């Protein structure tokens, strides 16, 4: 499944954080074993949430090009609390066999509402022209009884 409808939401969320550049072509990330859950069990903190998934991206562009994007892979887990759900970015565990040693992946729950999960995924790496930052937002239903599943996302570059 490919989430094209995230473009508008992504632009709104990232506008306050930086300038979103144009189209990055056919660059996609694979999201596997994705789950995002929501519970209401703690009376002192009635809304808690969690997420767990792996994210990976293949090399994009020519390796000789200044605009190429190196491959990466990471396992992301995290949680959030309160309403509106909010969380600072949490570092994901990088797969040391893929990607650059100075690259990082992080994820967070984007403040929105409790009807759908909005998870922002951020990939930062060094390039010849400085640090590069790609971000994508997954907008999915909360897991409830749904088993983990896979999909793809198209990130945008944040300048």
Tab-separated table of N, CA and C in Angstrom:
chain	number	residue	atom	x	y	z
A	1	UNK	N	0.850	-1.151	0.000
A	1	UNK	CA	0.000	0.000	0.000
A	1	UNK	C	0.903	1.224	0.000
A	2	UNK	N	0.581	2.262	-0.742
A	2	UNK	CA	1.377	3.481	-0.850
A	2	UNK	C	0.530	4.651	-0.394
A	3	UNK	N	1.011	5.424	0.553
A	3	UNK	CA	0.235	6.503	1.138
A	3	UNK	C	0.513	7.822	0.433
A	4	UNK	N	-0.173	8.107	-0.661
A	4	UNK	CA	-0.009	9.365	-1.375
A	4	UNK	C	-0.638	10.532	-0.639
A	5	UNK	N	-1.660	10.289	0.170
A	5	UNK	CA	-2.382	11.371	0.826
A	5	UNK	C	-1.595	12.017	1.956
A	6	UNK	N	-0.406	11.509	2.263
A	6	UNK	CA	0.380	12.114	3.332
A	6	UNK	C	1.081	13.388	2.902
A	7	UNK	N	1.155	13.671	1.628
A	7	UNK	CA	1.903	14.839	1.158
A	7	UNK	C	1.407	16.133	1.786
A	8	UNK	N	0.105	16.353	1.789
A	8	UNK	CA	-0.442	17.579	2.365
A	8	UNK	C	-0.143	17.655	3.855
A	9	UNK	N	-0.417	16.566	4.558
A	9	UNK	CA	-0.175	16.536	5.994
A	9	UNK	C	1.298	16.753	6.294
A	10	UNK	N	2.173	16.108	5.540
A	10	UNK	CA	3.610	16.256	5.728
A	10	UNK	C	4.036	17.700	5.538
A	11	UNK	N	3.521	18.350	4.527
A	11	UNK	CA	3.877	19.750	4.273
A	11	UNK	C	3.456	20.636	5.435
A	12	UNK	N	2.280	20.386	5.984
A	12	UNK	CA	1.795	21.189	7.112
A	12	UNK	C	2.663	20.957	8.339
A	13	UNK	N	2.967	19.705	8.641
A	13	UNK	CA	3.752	19.375	9.824
A	13	UNK	C	5.166	19.933	9.716
A	14	UNK	N	5.772	19.799	8.555
A	14	UNK	CA	7.164	20.190	8.404
A	14	UNK	C	7.369	21.664	8.115
A	15	UNK	N	6.327	22.370	7.767
A	15	UNK	CA	6.476	23.790	7.441
A	15	UNK	C	7.063	24.566	8.610
A	16	UNK	N	6.690	24.186	9.817
A	16	UNK	CA	7.214	24.879	10.992
A	16	UNK	C	8.648	24.463	11.307
A	17	UNK	N	9.100	23.340	10.754
A	17	UNK	CA	10.428	22.826	11.063
A	17	UNK	C	11.463	23.177	10.005
A	18	UNK	N	11.081	23.535	8.826
A	18	UNK	CA	12.033	23.810	7.765
A	18	UNK	C	11.318	23.944	6.448
A	19	UNK	N	12.080	24.085	5.395
A	19	UNK	CA	11.519	24.212	4.062
A	19	UNK	C	11.487	22.834	3.423
A	20	UNK	N	10.350	22.445	2.884
A	20	UNK	CA	10.218	21.160	2.214
A	20	UNK	C	10.509	21.371	0.744
A	21	UNK	N	11.488	20.624	0.235
A	21	UNK	CA	11.819	20.769	-1.177
A	21	UNK	C	10.789	20.051	-2.023
A	22	UNK	N	10.972	20.119	-3.315
A	22	UNK	CA	10.038	19.500	-4.242
A	22	UNK	C	10.135	17.990	-4.274
A	23	UNK	N	9.701	17.446	-5.357
A	23	UNK	CA	9.614	16.016	-5.608
A	23	UNK	C	10.981	15.347	-5.514
A	24	UNK	N	11.038	14.186	-4.872
A	24	UNK	CA	12.268	13.405	-4.843
A	24	UNK	C	12.138	12.189	-5.754
A	25	UNK	N	11.282	12.299	-6.745
A	25	UNK	CA	11.172	11.247	-7.750
A	25	UNK	C	10.572	9.970	-7.225
A	26	UNK	N	11.210	8.880	-7.586
A	26	UNK	CA	10.704	7.555	-7.250
A	26	UNK	C	11.309	6.995	-5.969
A	27	UNK	N	11.889	7.826	-5.142
A	27	UNK	CA	12.522	7.369	-3.909
A	27	UNK	C	11.447	6.886	-2.940
A	28	UNK	N	11.581	5.636	-2.467
A	28	UNK	CA	10.606	5.076	-1.524
A	28	UNK	C	11.320	4.387	-0.371
A	29	UNK	N	10.631	4.296	0.730
A	29	UNK	CA	11.084	3.543	1.886
A	29	UNK	C	10.144	2.363	2.085
A	30	UNK	N	10.718	1.242	2.508
A	30	UNK	CA	9.933	0.062	2.860
A	30	UNK	C	9.714	0.057	4.369
A	31	UNK	N	8.468	-0.026	4.763
A	31	UNK	CA	8.096	-0.124	6.170
A	31	UNK	C	7.594	-1.549	6.369
A	32	UNK	N	8.227	-2.299	7.284
A	32	UNK	CA	7.846	-3.695	7.488
A	32	UNK	C	7.531	-3.946	8.961
A	33	UNK	N	6.694	-4.952	9.181
A	33	UNK	CA	6.273	-5.355	10.524
A	33	UNK	C	5.743	-4.161	11.320
A	34	UNK	N	4.966	-3.310	10.641
A	34	UNK	CA	4.464	-2.065	11.230
A	34	UNK	C	3.288	-2.320	12.155
A	35	UNK	N	3.357	-1.738	13.345
A	35	UNK	CA	2.222	-1.693	14.255
A	35	UNK	C	2.270	-0.381	15.023
A	36	UNK	N	1.125	0.196	15.268
A	36	UNK	CA	0.992	1.377	16.118
A	36	UNK	C	-0.264	1.176	16.946
A	37	UNK	N	-0.130	1.227	18.253
A	37	UNK	CA	-1.252	0.930	19.130
A	37	UNK	C	-1.630	2.093	20.018
A	38	UNK	N	-2.850	2.056	20.508
A	38	UNK	CA	-3.395	3.101	21.365
A	38	UNK	C	-4.150	2.427	22.499
A	39	UNK	N	-3.910	2.871	23.730
A	39	UNK	CA	-4.632	2.294	24.866
A	39	UNK	C	-5.139	3.413	25.762
A	40	UNK	N	-6.084	3.073	26.615
A	40	UNK	CA	-6.702	4.049	27.516
A	40	UNK	C	-6.761	3.496	28.940
A	41	UNK	N	-5.759	2.728	29.361
A	41	UNK	CA	-5.848	2.003	30.621
A	41	UNK	C	-5.434	2.742	31.872
A	42	UNK	N	-4.691	3.827	31.789
A	42	UNK	CA	-4.177	4.501	32.968
A	42	UNK	C	-5.032	5.728	33.281
A	43	UNK	N	-5.762	5.744	34.412
A	43	UNK	CA	-6.625	6.891	34.719
A	43	UNK	C	-5.865	8.213	34.837
A	44	UNK	N	-4.612	8.173	35.308
A	44	UNK	CA	-3.824	9.400	35.444
A	44	UNK	C	-3.317	9.900	34.091
A	45	UNK	N	-3.211	9.010	33.141
A	45	UNK	CA	-2.722	9.358	31.801
A	45	UNK	C	-3.560	8.568	30.808
A	46	UNK	N	-4.764	9.047	30.489
A	46	UNK	CA	-5.757	8.233	29.801
A	46	UNK	C	-5.397	7.801	28.385
A	47	UNK	N	-4.452	8.450	27.750
A	47	UNK	CA	-4.115	8.051	26.394
A	47	UNK	C	-2.625	7.786	26.292
A	48	UNK	N	-2.286	6.564	25.962
A	48	UNK	CA	-0.897	6.221	25.686
A	48	UNK	C	-0.845	5.546	24.329
A	49	UNK	N	0.287	5.651	23.685
A	49	UNK	CA	0.423	5.058	22.356
A	49	UNK	C	1.812	4.461	22.213
A	50	UNK	N	1.965	3.601	21.227
A	50	UNK	CA	3.245	2.970	20.965
A	50	UNK	C	3.349	2.657	19.483
A	51	UNK	N	4.573	2.442	19.017
A	51	UNK	CA	4.799	2.012	17.641
A	51	UNK	C	6.031	1.121	17.589
A	52	UNK	N	6.055	0.267	16.575
A	52	UNK	CA	7.200	-0.617	16.326
A	52	UNK	C	7.165	-0.985	14.852
A	53	UNK	N	8.302	-0.817	14.175
A	53	UNK	CA	8.412	-1.167	12.761
A	53	UNK	C	9.867	-1.107	12.334
A	54	UNK	N	10.164	-1.682	11.183
A	54	UNK	CA	11.469	-1.483	10.562
A	54	UNK	C	11.265	-0.612	9.338
A	55	UNK	N	12.257	0.199	9.055
A	55	UNK	CA	12.227	1.079	7.886
A	55	UNK	C	13.551	0.915	7.161
A	56	UNK	N	13.483	0.853	5.833
A	56	UNK	CA	14.705	0.747	5.041
A	56	UNK	C	14.521	1.453	3.712
A	57	UNK	N	15.633	1.883	3.179
A	57	UNK	CA	15.643	2.519	1.870
A	57	UNK	C	16.867	2.053	1.108
A	58	UNK	N	16.696	1.744	-0.151
A	58	UNK	CA	17.816	1.349	-1.004
A	58	UNK	C	18.564	2.599	-1.455
A	59	UNK	N	19.758	2.407	-1.991
A	59	UNK	CA	20.499	3.529	-2.572
A	59	UNK	C	19.607	4.187	-3.611
A	60	UNK	N	19.563	5.515	-3.596
A	60	UNK	CA	18.749	6.256	-4.556
A	60	UNK	C	19.648	7.226	-5.298
A	61	UNK	N	19.628	7.141	-6.606
A	61	UNK	CA	20.459	8.004	-7.443
A	61	UNK	C	21.824	7.394	-7.687
A	62	UNK	N	22.591	8.045	-8.512
A	62	UNK	CA	23.936	7.601	-8.852
A	62	UNK	C	24.875	7.867	-7.683
A	63	UNK	N	25.687	6.873	-7.319
A	63	UNK	CA	26.602	7.035	-6.197
A	63	UNK	C	27.586	8.178	-6.408
A	64	UNK	N	27.880	8.513	-7.657
A	64	UNK	CA	28.801	9.605	-7.959
A	64	UNK	C	28.125	10.970	-7.849
A	65	UNK	N	26.828	10.992	-7.788
A	65	UNK	CA	26.072	12.239	-7.760
A	65	UNK	C	26.028	12.827	-6.351
A	66	UNK	N	26.079	14.162	-6.254
A	66	UNK	CA	25.949	14.827	-4.958
A	66	UNK	C	24.556	14.658	-4.372
A	67	UNK	N	23.588	14.317	-5.200
A	67	UNK	CA	22.212	14.178	-4.722
A	67	UNK	C	21.827	12.738	-4.408
A	68	UNK	N	22.785	11.803	-4.464
A	68	UNK	CA	22.439	10.416	-4.166
A	68	UNK	C	22.121	10.260	-2.679
A	69	UNK	N	21.306	9.256	-2.386
A	69	UNK	CA	20.895	8.957	-1.013
A	69	UNK	C	21.401	7.556	-0.685
A	70	UNK	N	22.213	7.407	0.379
A	70	UNK	CA	22.732	6.082	0.719
A	70	UNK	C	21.650	5.165	1.293
A	71	UNK	N	21.888	3.870	1.161
A	71	UNK	CA	20.969	2.874	1.718
A	71	UNK	C	20.987	2.955	3.246
A	72	UNK	N	19.897	2.521	3.862
A	72	UNK	CA	19.825	2.473	5.321
A	72	UNK	C	18.784	1.457	5.743
A	73	UNK	N	18.846	1.085	7.008
A	73	UNK	CA	17.846	0.231	7.626
A	73	UNK	C	17.843	0.481	9.122
A	74	UNK	N	16.679	0.429	9.756
A	74	UNK	CA	16.589	0.695	11.193
A	74	UNK	C	15.326	0.074	11.777
A	75	UNK	N	15.396	-0.262	13.057
A	75	UNK	CA	14.241	-0.718	13.831
A	75	UNK	C	13.803	0.440	14.716
A	76	UNK	N	12.545	0.833	14.595
A	76	UNK	CA	12.015	1.967	15.355
A	76	UNK	C	10.976	1.484	16.360
A	77	UNK	N	11.127	1.911	17.602
A	77	UNK	CA	10.145	1.643	18.649
A	77	UNK	C	9.996	2.907	19.485
A	78	UNK	N	8.816	3.141	20.000
A	78	UNK	CA	8.618	4.315	20.835
A	78	UNK	C	7.214	4.361	21.379
A	79	UNK	N	6.970	5.375	22.208
A	79	UNK	CA	5.649	5.544	22.797
A	79	UNK	C	5.392	7.018	23.042
A	80	UNK	N	4.146	7.339	23.267
A	80	UNK	CA	3.749	8.707	23.552
A	80	UNK	C	2.631	8.704	24.570
A	81	UNK	N	2.395	9.850	25.174
A	81	UNK	CA	1.353	9.938	26.191
A	81	UNK	C	0.679	11.291	26.134
A	82	UNK	N	-0.556	11.341	26.630
A	82	UNK	CA	-1.294	12.591	26.699
A	82	UNK	C	-2.116	12.840	25.458
A	83	UNK	N	-2.900	13.896	25.493
A	83	UNK	CA	-3.698	14.276	24.331
A	83	UNK	C	-3.496	15.765	24.110
A	84	UNK	N	-3.165	16.211	23.052
A	84	UNK	CA	-2.838	15.539	21.809
A	84	UNK	C	-1.583	14.696	21.991
A	85	UNK	N	-1.571	13.508	21.369
A	85	UNK	CA	-0.414	12.634	21.467
A	85	UNK	C	0.803	13.352	20.922
A	86	UNK	N	1.870	13.316	21.663
A	86	UNK	CA	3.077	14.005	21.232
A	86	UNK	C	4.285	13.276	21.780
A	87	UNK	N	5.363	13.389	21.060
A	87	UNK	CA	6.585	12.716	21.454
A	87	UNK	C	7.726	13.372	20.708
A	88	UNK	N	8.833	13.560	21.389
A	88	UNK	CA	10.036	14.011	20.701
A	88	UNK	C	10.540	12.856	19.839
A	89	UNK	N	11.355	13.187	18.852
A	89	UNK	CA	11.939	12.125	18.042
A	89	UNK	C	12.751	11.188	18.924
A	90	UNK	N	12.603	9.879	18.705
A	90	UNK	CA	13.391	8.846	19.376
A	90	UNK	C	14.288	8.197	18.348
A	91	UNK	N	15.547	7.980	18.723
A	91	UNK	CA	16.475	7.331	17.804
A	91	UNK	C	16.045	5.898	17.551
A	92	UNK	N	16.146	5.483	16.307
A	92	UNK	CA	15.880	4.105	15.923
A	92	UNK	C	17.208	3.349	15.935
A	93	UNK	N	17.154	2.047	16.110
A	93	UNK	CA	18.358	1.215	16.118
A	93	UNK	C	18.781	0.956	14.674
A	94	UNK	N	19.920	1.530	14.287
A	94	UNK	CA	20.413	1.395	12.915
A	94	UNK	C	20.941	-0.010	12.664
A	95	UNK	N	20.700	-0.511	11.467
A	95	UNK	CA	21.273	-1.768	11.011
A	95	UNK	C	22.688	-1.455	10.533
A	96	UNK	N	23.693	-1.935	11.247
A	96	UNK	CA	25.086	-1.603	10.941
A	96	UNK	C	25.551	-2.167	9.603
A	97	UNK	N	24.819	-3.125	9.053
A	97	UNK	CA	25.243	-3.722	7.782
A	97	UNK	C	24.791	-2.915	6.579
A	98	UNK	N	23.916	-1.937	6.785
A	98	UNK	CA	23.469	-1.083	5.683
A	98	UNK	C	23.694	0.366	6.055
A	99	UNK	N	23.985	1.173	5.088
A	99	UNK	CA	24.032	2.614	5.303
A	99	UNK	C	25.361	3.158	5.761
A	100	UNK	N	25.355	4.447	5.985
A	100	UNK	CA	26.530	5.204	6.389
A	100	UNK	C	26.663	5.187	7.911
A	101	UNK	N	27.904	5.221	8.402
A	101	UNK	CA	28.117	5.160	9.849
A	101	UNK	C	27.627	6.409	10.570
A	102	UNK	N	27.604	7.555	9.884
A	102	UNK	CA	27.162	8.792	10.533
A	102	UNK	C	25.686	9.103	10.289
A	103	UNK	N	24.971	8.193	9.667
A	103	UNK	CA	23.544	8.403	9.389
A	103	UNK	C	22.720	8.092	10.637
A	104	UNK	N	21.528	8.675	10.704
A	104	UNK	CA	20.624	8.371	11.813
A	104	UNK	C	19.186	8.334	11.312
A	105	UNK	N	18.398	7.506	11.964
A	105	UNK	CA	16.964	7.425	11.706
A	105	UNK	C	16.277	7.635	13.046
A	106	UNK	N	15.216	8.415	13.039
A	106	UNK	CA	14.435	8.633	14.247
A	106	UNK	C	12.956	8.660	13.868
A	107	UNK	N	12.113	8.496	14.865
A	107	UNK	CA	10.665	8.489	14.617
A	107	UNK	C	9.970	9.139	15.803
A	108	UNK	N	8.752	9.607	15.556
A	108	UNK	CA	7.943	10.174	16.633
A	108	UNK	C	6.478	10.118	16.251
A	109	UNK	N	5.638	10.203	17.271
A	109	UNK	CA	4.210	10.333	17.056
A	109	UNK	C	3.943	11.810	16.808
A	110	UNK	N	3.279	12.107	15.715
A	110	UNK	CA	2.980	13.491	15.361
A	110	UNK	C	1.682	13.894	16.049
A	111	UNK	N	1.667	15.020	16.774
A	111	UNK	CA	0.420	15.436	17.421
A	111	UNK	C	-0.709	15.558	16.401
A	112	UNK	N	-1.790	14.884	16.652
A	112	UNK	CA	-2.936	14.954	15.754
A	112	UNK	C	-4.189	14.608	16.523
A	113	UNK	N	-4.612	13.365	16.479
A	113	UNK	CA	-5.805	12.952	17.220
A	113	UNK	C	-5.720	11.474	17.539
A	114	UNK	N	-6.780	10.931	18.143
A	114	UNK	CA	-6.739	9.520	18.518
A	114	UNK	C	-7.512	8.628	17.559
A	115	UNK	N	-7.839	9.113	16.365
A	115	UNK	CA	-8.552	8.270	15.409
A	115	UNK	C	-7.601	7.528	14.483
A	116	UNK	N	-6.427	8.107	14.223
A	116	UNK	CA	-5.428	7.453	13.382
A	116	UNK	C	-4.040	7.726	13.938
A	117	UNK	N	-3.130	6.809	13.645
A	117	UNK	CA	-1.731	6.994	14.025
A	117	UNK	C	-1.043	7.854	12.973
A	118	UNK	N	-0.307	8.845	13.408
A	118	UNK	CA	0.500	9.703	12.538
A	118	UNK	C	1.936	9.599	13.046
A	119	UNK	N	2.752	8.819	12.366
A	119	UNK	CA	4.120	8.570	12.791
A	119	UNK	C	5.071	9.227	11.794
A	120	UNK	N	5.911	10.144	12.265
A	120	UNK	CA	6.909	10.792	11.411
A	120	UNK	C	8.211	10.007	11.508
A	121	UNK	N	8.826	9.756	10.359
A	121	UNK	CA	10.092	9.031	10.285
A	121	UNK	C	11.102	9.961	9.624
A	122	UNK	N	12.264	10.110	10.240
A	122	UNK	CA	13.271	11.066	9.800
A	122	UNK	C	14.598	10.355	9.547
A	123	UNK	N	15.216	10.589	8.388
A	123	UNK	CA	16.509	10.003	8.017
A	123	UNK	C	17.468	11.141	7.717
A	124	UNK	N	18.581	11.211	8.457
A	124	UNK	CA	19.576	12.270	8.287
A	124	UNK	C	20.922	11.624	7.997
A	125	UNK	N	21.638	12.171	7.002
A	125	UNK	CA	22.969	11.671	6.669
A	125	UNK	C	23.807	12.816	6.125
A	126	UNK	N	25.118	12.608	6.092
A	126	UNK	CA	26.037	13.616	5.561
A	126	UNK	C	26.245	13.388	4.081
A	127	UNK	N	26.293	14.487	3.342
A	127	UNK	CA	26.565	14.450	1.906
A	127	UNK	C	27.627	15.504	1.610
A	128	UNK	N	28.138	15.494	0.391
A	128	UNK	CA	29.172	16.451	-0.001
A	128	UNK	C	28.710	17.890	0.194
A	129	UNK	N	27.421	18.137	0.026
A	129	UNK	CA	26.897	19.501	0.147
A	129	UNK	C	26.317	19.795	1.536
A	130	UNK	N	26.615	18.963	2.533
A	130	UNK	CA	26.130	19.177	3.895
A	130	UNK	C	25.172	18.086	4.332
A	131	UNK	N	24.584	18.272	5.502
A	131	UNK	CA	23.634	17.286	6.028
A	131	UNK	C	22.370	17.272	5.179
A	132	UNK	N	21.851	16.092	4.954
A	132	UNK	CA	20.600	15.923	4.213
A	132	UNK	C	19.578	15.296	5.155
A	133	UNK	N	18.320	15.667	5.000
A	133	UNK	CA	17.255	15.263	5.908
A	133	UNK	C	16.031	14.877	5.086
A	134	UNK	N	15.623	13.622	5.186
A	134	UNK	CA	14.407	13.150	4.524
A	134	UNK	C	13.413	12.737	5.596
A	135	UNK	N	12.154	13.110	5.414
A	135	UNK	CA	11.113	12.786	6.383
A	135	UNK	C	9.859	12.299	5.661
A	136	UNK	N	9.212	11.306	6.253
A	136	UNK	CA	7.934	10.806	5.736
A	136	UNK	C	6.992	10.634	6.919
A	137	UNK	N	5.711	10.712	6.657
A	137	UNK	CA	4.704	10.511	7.698
A	137	UNK	C	3.774	9.381	7.269
A	138	UNK	N	3.646	8.391	8.141
A	138	UNK	CA	2.702	7.298	7.919
A	138	UNK	C	1.404	7.656	8.629
A	139	UNK	N	0.306	7.636	7.915
A	139	UNK	CA	-1.018	7.874	8.492
A	139	UNK	C	-1.775	6.557	8.383
A	140	UNK	N	-1.969	5.899	9.523
A	140	UNK	CA	-2.564	4.566	9.529
A	140	UNK	C	-3.610	4.467	10.630
A	141	UNK	N	-4.410	3.425	10.563
A	141	UNK	CA	-5.323	3.133	11.660
A	141	UNK	C	-4.511	2.592	12.828
A	142	UNK	N	-4.972	2.849	14.062
A	142	UNK	CA	-4.335	2.248	15.220
A	142	UNK	C	-4.512	0.743	15.131
A	143	UNK	N	-3.584	-0.013	15.662
A	143	UNK	CA	-3.507	-1.458	15.456
A	143	UNK	C	-4.741	-2.213	15.932
A	144	UNK	N	-5.221	-1.897	17.108
A	144	UNK	CA	-6.271	-2.680	17.734
A	144	UNK	C	-5.910	-4.163	17.632
A	145	UNK	N	-6.624	-4.946	16.875
A	145	UNK	CA	-6.320	-6.368	16.753
A	145	UNK	C	-5.597	-6.697	15.453
A	146	UNK	N	-5.185	-5.712	14.708
A	146	UNK	CA	-4.545	-5.936	13.414
A	146	UNK	C	-3.110	-6.445	13.605
A	147	UNK	N	-2.738	-7.501	12.875
A	147	UNK	CA	-1.360	-7.985	12.963
A	147	UNK	C	-0.406	-7.016	12.246
A	148	UNK	N	0.901	-7.128	12.502
A	148	UNK	CA	1.866	-6.276	11.800
A	148	UNK	C	1.710	-6.408	10.285
A	149	UNK	N	1.985	-5.310	9.567
A	149	UNK	CA	1.862	-5.328	8.112
A	149	UNK	C	2.941	-4.460	7.481
A	150	UNK	N	3.038	-4.507	6.159
A	150	UNK	CA	4.079	-3.826	5.398
A	150	UNK	C	3.467	-2.835	4.415
A	151	UNK	N	4.199	-1.746	4.123
A	151	UNK	CA	3.787	-0.784	3.101
A	151	UNK	C	4.998	0.054	2.704
A	152	UNK	N	4.819	0.961	1.772
A	152	UNK	CA	5.899	1.856	1.361
A	152	UNK	C	5.482	3.305	1.579
A	153	UNK	N	6.481	4.170	1.739
A	153	UNK	CA	6.263	5.609	1.879
A	153	UNK	C	7.212	6.351	0.951
A	154	UNK	N	6.792	7.493	0.458
A	154	UNK	CA	7.656	8.384	-0.314
A	154	UNK	C	8.021	9.571	0.571
A	155	UNK	N	9.289	9.688	0.957
A	155	UNK	CA	9.687	10.804	1.807
A	155	UNK	C	9.853	12.094	1.017
A	156	UNK	N	9.904	13.197	1.731
A	156	UNK	CA	10.240	14.501	1.166
A	156	UNK	C	11.547	14.954	1.796
A	157	UNK	N	12.328	15.720	1.056
A	157	UNK	CA	13.557	16.250	1.621
A	157	UNK	C	13.256	17.570	2.303
A	158	UNK	N	13.764	17.726	3.525
A	158	UNK	CA	13.608	18.959	4.279
A	158	UNK	C	14.936	19.692	4.235
A	159	UNK	N	14.908	20.926	3.775
A	159	UNK	CA	16.148	21.702	3.657
A	159	UNK	C	16.358	22.585	4.860
